[in-house]
PDB file of C-alpha atoms in Angstrom:
ATOM      1  CA  ALA A  13      -0.277  -0.167   0.032  1.00  0.00           C
ATOM      2  CA  TRP A  14       1.020   3.625  -0.611  1.00  0.00           C
ATOM      3  CA  SER A  15       1.800   5.981   2.116  1.00  0.00           C
ATOM      4  CA  MET A  16      -0.183   9.620   1.368  1.00  0.00           C
ATOM      5  CA  ARG A  17       1.626  11.940   3.171  1.00  0.00           C
ATOM      6  CA  SER A  18       0.859  15.496   3.034  1.00  0.00           C
ATOM      7  CA  GLY A  19       3.244  17.580   1.006  1.00  0.00           C
ATOM      8  CA  GLY A  20       3.434  20.019  -1.784  1.00  0.00           C
ATOM      9  CA  THR A  21       4.465  23.662  -2.006  1.00  0.00           C
ATOM     10  CA  SER A  22       2.745  26.508  -0.078  1.00  0.00           C
ATOM     11  CA  SER A  23       1.149  28.787  -2.483  1.00  0.00           C
ATOM     12  CA  SER A  24       2.480  31.658  -0.814  1.00  0.00           C
ATOM     13  CA  THR A  25       6.095  30.991  -1.895  1.00  0.00           C
ATOM     14  CA  LEU A  26       5.246  30.420  -5.711  1.00  0.00           C
ATOM     15  CA  LYS A  27       6.195  32.980  -8.168  1.00  0.00           C
ATOM     16  CA  GLY A  28       6.372  32.202 -12.088  1.00  0.00           C
ATOM     17  CA  LEU A  29       8.864  30.593 -12.512  1.00  0.00           C
ATOM     18  CA  ASP A  30       8.564  27.787  -9.844  1.00  0.00           C
ATOM     19  CA  PHE A  31       6.109  26.156 -11.823  1.00  0.00           C
ATOM     20  CA  VAL A  32       9.158  25.107 -13.751  1.00  0.00           C
ATOM     21  CA  GLN A  33      11.168  23.864 -10.763  1.00  0.00           C
ATOM     22  CA  LEU A  34       8.036  22.104  -9.854  1.00  0.00           C
ATOM     23  CA  ALA A  35       8.189  20.077 -12.843  1.00  0.00           C
ATOM     24  CA  GLN A  36      11.803  19.175 -12.655  1.00  0.00           C
ATOM     25  CA  GLN A  37      11.202  17.831  -9.791  1.00  0.00           C
ATOM     26  CA  TYR A  38       8.884  15.793 -11.032  1.00  0.00           C
ATOM     27  CA  GLY A  39      11.391  14.458 -13.492  1.00  0.00           C
ATOM     28  CA  ARG A  40      13.953  14.147 -10.594  1.00  0.00           C
ATOM     29  CA  GLN A  41      11.535  11.782  -8.950  1.00  0.00           C
ATOM     30  CA  SER A  42      10.174   9.995 -12.306  1.00  0.00           C
ATOM     31  CA  THR A  43      13.890   9.157 -13.305  1.00  0.00           C
ATOM     32  CA  ALA A  44      14.965   7.951  -9.360  1.00  0.00           C
ATOM     33  CA  HIS A  45      11.764   6.101  -9.350  1.00  0.00           C
ATOM     34  CA  ASP A  46      10.204   7.967  -6.312  1.00  0.00           C
ATOM     35  CA  LEU A  47       6.994   6.830  -6.248  1.00  0.00           C
ATOM     36  CA  ARG A  48       6.381   7.973  -2.535  1.00  0.00           C
ATOM     37  CA  GLY A  49       7.791  11.180  -3.569  1.00  0.00           C
ATOM     38  CA  ILE A  50       5.392  11.613  -6.660  1.00  0.00           C
ATOM     39  CA  ALA A  51       2.572   9.892  -4.525  1.00  0.00           C
ATOM     40  CA  CYS A  52       3.655  13.825  -2.260  1.00  0.00           C
ATOM     41  CA  THR A  53       3.162  15.773  -5.216  1.00  0.00           C
ATOM     42  CA  LEU A  54      -0.078  14.944  -6.794  1.00  0.00           C
ATOM     43  CA  SER A  55      -3.115  17.251  -6.005  1.00  0.00           C
ATOM     44  CA  ASP A  56      -6.510  15.372  -4.401  1.00  0.00           C
ATOM     45  CA  GLN A  57      -8.018  14.609  -7.896  1.00  0.00           C
ATOM     46  CA  PRO A  58      -5.169  14.020  -9.912  1.00  0.00           C
ATOM     47  CA  CYS A  59      -5.385  12.799 -13.611  1.00  0.00           C
ATOM     48  CA  LEU A  60      -1.905  11.255 -15.643  1.00  0.00           C
ATOM     49  CA  TYR A  61      -1.572   9.974 -18.497  1.00  0.00           C
ATOM     50  CA  GLY A  62      -5.628   9.299 -18.583  1.00  0.00           C
ATOM     51  CA  GLN A  63      -5.382   7.517 -14.936  1.00  0.00           C
ATOM     52  CA  HIS A  64      -7.440   9.238 -12.179  1.00  0.00           C
ATOM     53  CA  GLY A  65      -6.497   9.153  -9.058  1.00  0.00           C
ATOM     54  CA  LYS A  66      -3.487   8.301  -6.994  1.00  0.00           C
ATOM     55  CA  ASP A  67      -3.859   4.948  -6.247  1.00  0.00           C
ATOM     56  CA  ALA A  68      -4.361   4.332  -9.761  1.00  0.00           C
ATOM     57  CA  ILE A  69      -1.740   6.290 -11.019  1.00  0.00           C
ATOM     58  CA  LEU A  70       0.466   4.920  -8.957  1.00  0.00           C
ATOM     59  CA  ARG A  71       0.110   1.401  -9.800  1.00  0.00           C
ATOM     60  CA  PHE A  72       0.373   2.366 -13.567  1.00  0.00           C
ATOM     61  CA  MET A  73       3.633   4.502 -13.043  1.00  0.00           C
ATOM     62  CA  HIS A  74       4.652   0.905 -11.192  1.00  0.00           C
ATOM     63  CA  THR A  75       3.560  -1.222 -13.747  1.00  0.00           C
ATOM     64  CA  PHE A  76       5.482   0.978 -16.576  1.00  0.00           C
ATOM     65  CA  ARG A  77       8.657   0.489 -14.484  1.00  0.00           C
ATOM     66  CA  VAL A  78       7.927  -3.077 -14.259  1.00  0.00           C
ATOM     67  CA  GLU A  79       7.405  -3.233 -18.362  1.00  0.00           C
ATOM     68  CA  HIS A  80      10.054  -0.736 -19.061  1.00  0.00           C
ATOM     69  CA  PRO A  81      13.270  -2.172 -17.017  1.00  0.00           C
ATOM     70  CA  ASN A  82      15.693   0.238 -16.717  1.00  0.00           C
ATOM     71  CA  VAL A  83      13.916   2.682 -17.605  1.00  0.00           C
ATOM     72  CA  CYS A  84      15.450   6.402 -17.413  1.00  0.00           C
ATOM     73  CA  TRP A  85      14.842  10.121 -18.716  1.00  0.00           C
ATOM     74  CA  ARG A  86      16.943  12.910 -20.331  1.00  0.00           C
ATOM     75  CA  PHE A  87      15.290  15.641 -20.160  1.00  0.00           C
ATOM     76  CA  LEU A  88      15.861  18.118 -22.964  1.00  0.00           C
ATOM     77  CA  SER A  89      13.875  21.350 -21.804  1.00  0.00           C
ATOM     78  CA  PHE A  90      11.136  22.594 -19.196  1.00  0.00           C
ATOM     79  CA  GLU A  91       9.279  25.820 -20.245  1.00  0.00           C
ATOM     80  CA  PRO A  92       6.484  27.292 -19.149  1.00  0.00           C
ATOM     81  CA  LEU A  93       3.310  27.517 -21.186  1.00  0.00           C
ATOM     82  CA  ALA A  94       2.821  31.092 -20.422  1.00  0.00           C
ATOM     83  CA  GLN A  95       4.628  33.610 -22.365  1.00  0.00           C
ATOM     84  CA  ALA A  96       5.475  36.195 -19.661  1.00  0.00           C
ATOM     85  CA  PRO A  97       6.238  33.649 -16.841  1.00  0.00           C
ATOM     86  CA  GLU A  98       7.068  36.771 -15.058  1.00  0.00           C
ATOM     87  CA  GLN A  99       3.716  37.895 -15.157  1.00  0.00           C
ATOM     88  CA  VAL A 100       2.102  34.558 -13.634  1.00  0.00           C
ATOM     89  CA  ASN A 101      -1.521  34.706 -12.263  1.00  0.00           C
ATOM     90  CA  LYS A 102      -1.825  31.774 -10.490  1.00  0.00           C
ATOM     91  CA  ASP A 103      -5.577  30.781 -11.115  1.00  0.00           C
ATOM     92  CA  ASP A 104      -4.869  30.933 -15.074  1.00  0.00           C
ATOM     93  CA  GLU A 105      -4.515  27.448 -15.737  1.00  0.00           C
ATOM     94  CA  GLU A 106      -2.506  28.010 -19.042  1.00  0.00           C
ATOM     95  CA  SER A 107       0.134  30.301 -16.173  1.00  0.00           C
ATOM     96  CA  ARG A 108       0.178  26.827 -14.347  1.00  0.00           C
ATOM     97  CA  THR A 109       1.465  24.816 -16.375  1.00  0.00           C
ATOM     98  CA  VAL A 110       4.916  23.808 -17.811  1.00  0.00           C
ATOM     99  CA  VAL A 111       5.676  21.443 -21.299  1.00  0.00           C
ATOM    100  CA  MET A 112       8.356  18.824 -20.250  1.00  0.00           C
ATOM    101  CA  ARG A 113      10.386  17.690 -23.701  1.00  0.00           C
ATOM    102  CA  PHE A 114      12.257  14.643 -22.880  1.00  0.00           C
ATOM    103  CA  GLU A 115      13.595  11.393 -24.389  1.00  0.00           C
ATOM    104  CA  ARG A 116      12.949   7.781 -22.708  1.00  0.00           C
ATOM    105  CA  TYR A 117      15.319   5.085 -22.633  1.00  0.00           C
ATOM    106  CA  TRP A 118      14.609   1.046 -21.563  1.00  0.00           C
ATOM    107  CA  THR A 119      16.256  -2.197 -22.356  1.00  0.00           C
ATOM    108  CA  ASP A 120      13.944  -5.490 -22.962  1.00  0.00           C
ATOM    109  CA  ALA A 121      13.907  -8.100 -19.920  1.00  0.00           C
ATOM    110  CA  ALA A 122      16.820  -9.633 -20.902  1.00  0.00           C
ATOM    111  CA  GLY A 123      18.739  -5.734 -20.821  1.00  0.00           C
ATOM    112  CA  THR A 124      20.296  -6.978 -24.157  1.00  0.00           C
ATOM    113  CA  THR A 125      18.608  -4.495 -26.093  1.00  0.00           C
ATOM    114  CA  SER A 126      18.433  -0.538 -25.316  1.00  0.00           C
ATOM    115  CA  TYR A 127      15.215   1.792 -26.945  1.00  0.00           C
ATOM    116  CA  LYS A 128      14.505   5.308 -27.382  1.00  0.00           C
ATOM    117  CA  VAL A 129      11.382   7.285 -27.752  1.00  0.00           C
ATOM    118  CA  SER A 130      10.671  11.273 -27.413  1.00  0.00           C
ATOM    119  CA  ALA A 131       7.706  13.269 -26.548  1.00  0.00           C
ATOM    120  CA  SER A 132       6.930  16.238 -25.049  1.00  0.00           C
ATOM    121  CA  GLU A 133       4.285  16.752 -22.281  1.00  0.00           C
ATOM    122  CA  ARG A 134       2.160  19.696 -20.443  1.00  0.00           C
ATOM    123  CA  LEU A 135       2.142  19.128 -16.524  1.00  0.00           C
ATOM    124  CA  GLN A 136      -0.634  21.227 -14.991  1.00  0.00           C
ATOM    125  CA  PHE A 137      -0.066  22.104 -11.424  1.00  0.00           C
ATOM    126  CA  THR A 138      -2.399  23.377  -9.092  1.00  0.00           C
ATOM    127  CA  PRO A 139      -2.423  27.060  -7.511  1.00  0.00           C
ATOM    128  CA  GLU A 140      -0.410  25.641  -4.484  1.00  0.00           C
ATOM    129  CA  GLY A 141       2.015  23.840  -6.785  1.00  0.00           C
ATOM    130  CA  ARG A 142       0.652  20.171  -6.700  1.00  0.00           C
ATOM    131  CA  LEU A 143       0.361  18.277  -9.695  1.00  0.00           C
ATOM    132  CA  HIS A 144      -2.543  17.968 -11.288  1.00  0.00           C
ATOM    133  CA  ARG A 145      -2.642  16.690 -14.989  1.00  0.00           C
ATOM    134  CA  VAL A 146      -0.296  15.626 -16.979  1.00  0.00           C
ATOM    135  CA  GLY A 147      -0.756  14.477 -21.071  1.00  0.00           C
ATOM    136  CA  TYR A 148       0.958  14.760 -24.087  1.00  0.00           C
ATOM    137  CA  CYS A 149       0.698  17.385 -26.243  1.00  0.00           C
ATOM    138  CA  GLN A 150       3.922  15.416 -28.512  1.00  0.00           C
ATOM    139  CA  ARG A 151       3.075  11.515 -28.544  1.00  0.00           C
ATOM    140  CA  VAL A 152       5.581   9.543 -27.835  1.00  0.00           C
ATOM    141  CA  SER A 153       7.672   8.599 -31.224  1.00  0.00           C
ATOM    142  CA  GLU A 154       7.224   4.741 -31.983  1.00  0.00           C
ATOM    143  CA  PRO A 155      10.252   2.973 -29.888  1.00  0.00           C
ATOM    144  CA  VAL A 156      14.139   2.995 -31.872  1.00  0.00           C
ATOM    145  CA  ALA A 157      16.319   0.252 -30.896  1.00  0.00           C
ATOM    146  CA  VAL A 158      19.434   2.374 -29.891  1.00  0.00           C
ATOM    147  CA  ALA A 159      23.515   1.319 -29.337  1.00  0.00           C
ATOM    148  CA  GLY A 160      22.944   1.846 -25.588  1.00  0.00           C
ATOM    149  CA  TYR A 161      21.827   4.712 -23.204  1.00  0.00           C
ATOM    150  CA  PRO A 162      23.855   8.206 -24.216  1.00  0.00           C
ATOM    151  CA  GLN A 163      26.303   9.445 -22.366  1.00  0.00           C
ATOM    152  CA  GLY A 164      25.537  10.972 -18.632  1.00  0.00           C
ATOM    153  CA  VAL A 165      21.825   8.688 -18.394  1.00  0.00           C
ATOM    154  CA  GLU A 166      22.322   6.484 -16.146  1.00  0.00           C
ATOM    155  CA  PRO A 167      19.640   3.809 -14.769  1.00  0.00           C
ATOM    156  CA  VAL A 168      18.207   3.404 -11.398  1.00  0.00           C
ATOM    157  CA  PRO A 169      17.255   0.598 -10.694  1.00  0.00           C
ATOM    158  CA  PHE A 170      13.418   0.035  -9.398  1.00  0.00           C
ATOM    159  CA  GLN A 171      13.159  -1.720  -6.566  1.00  0.00           C
ATOM    160  CA  GLN A 172       9.737  -3.336  -6.603  1.00  0.00           C
TER     161      GLN A 172
END
């Protein structure tokens, strides 16, 4: 069972670029397979990748890591969706949305073949800084077999 500790960021500390920092934190947690940490950053009614609710999302993330051994991400950019992040209005969903571009790597079950896909996701946060919605704005590309992980990208073993 997953522990749903409270956590997150106080709305009084949020500024325009903090949403980018929150998205980067989510990226680090994903790469480290920190599902408990991700659980603490989710809103009360999150929807990620078509999964609704914390328990469904965490089951999905767990299954994904089991099915994609040695999965890890190489983040290419984190960009605010709003054109002028210094003028962020926390009540505006667009101002609380970050576009994350990435490449994802993993191996087959035997660990003999590495694969890569690329995509872009929109991460939408609540005014309090909790992750509320994640969906693709550029669909995941078809997997391509690659010679291995790029330099500087090291998979972290997933501890079930």
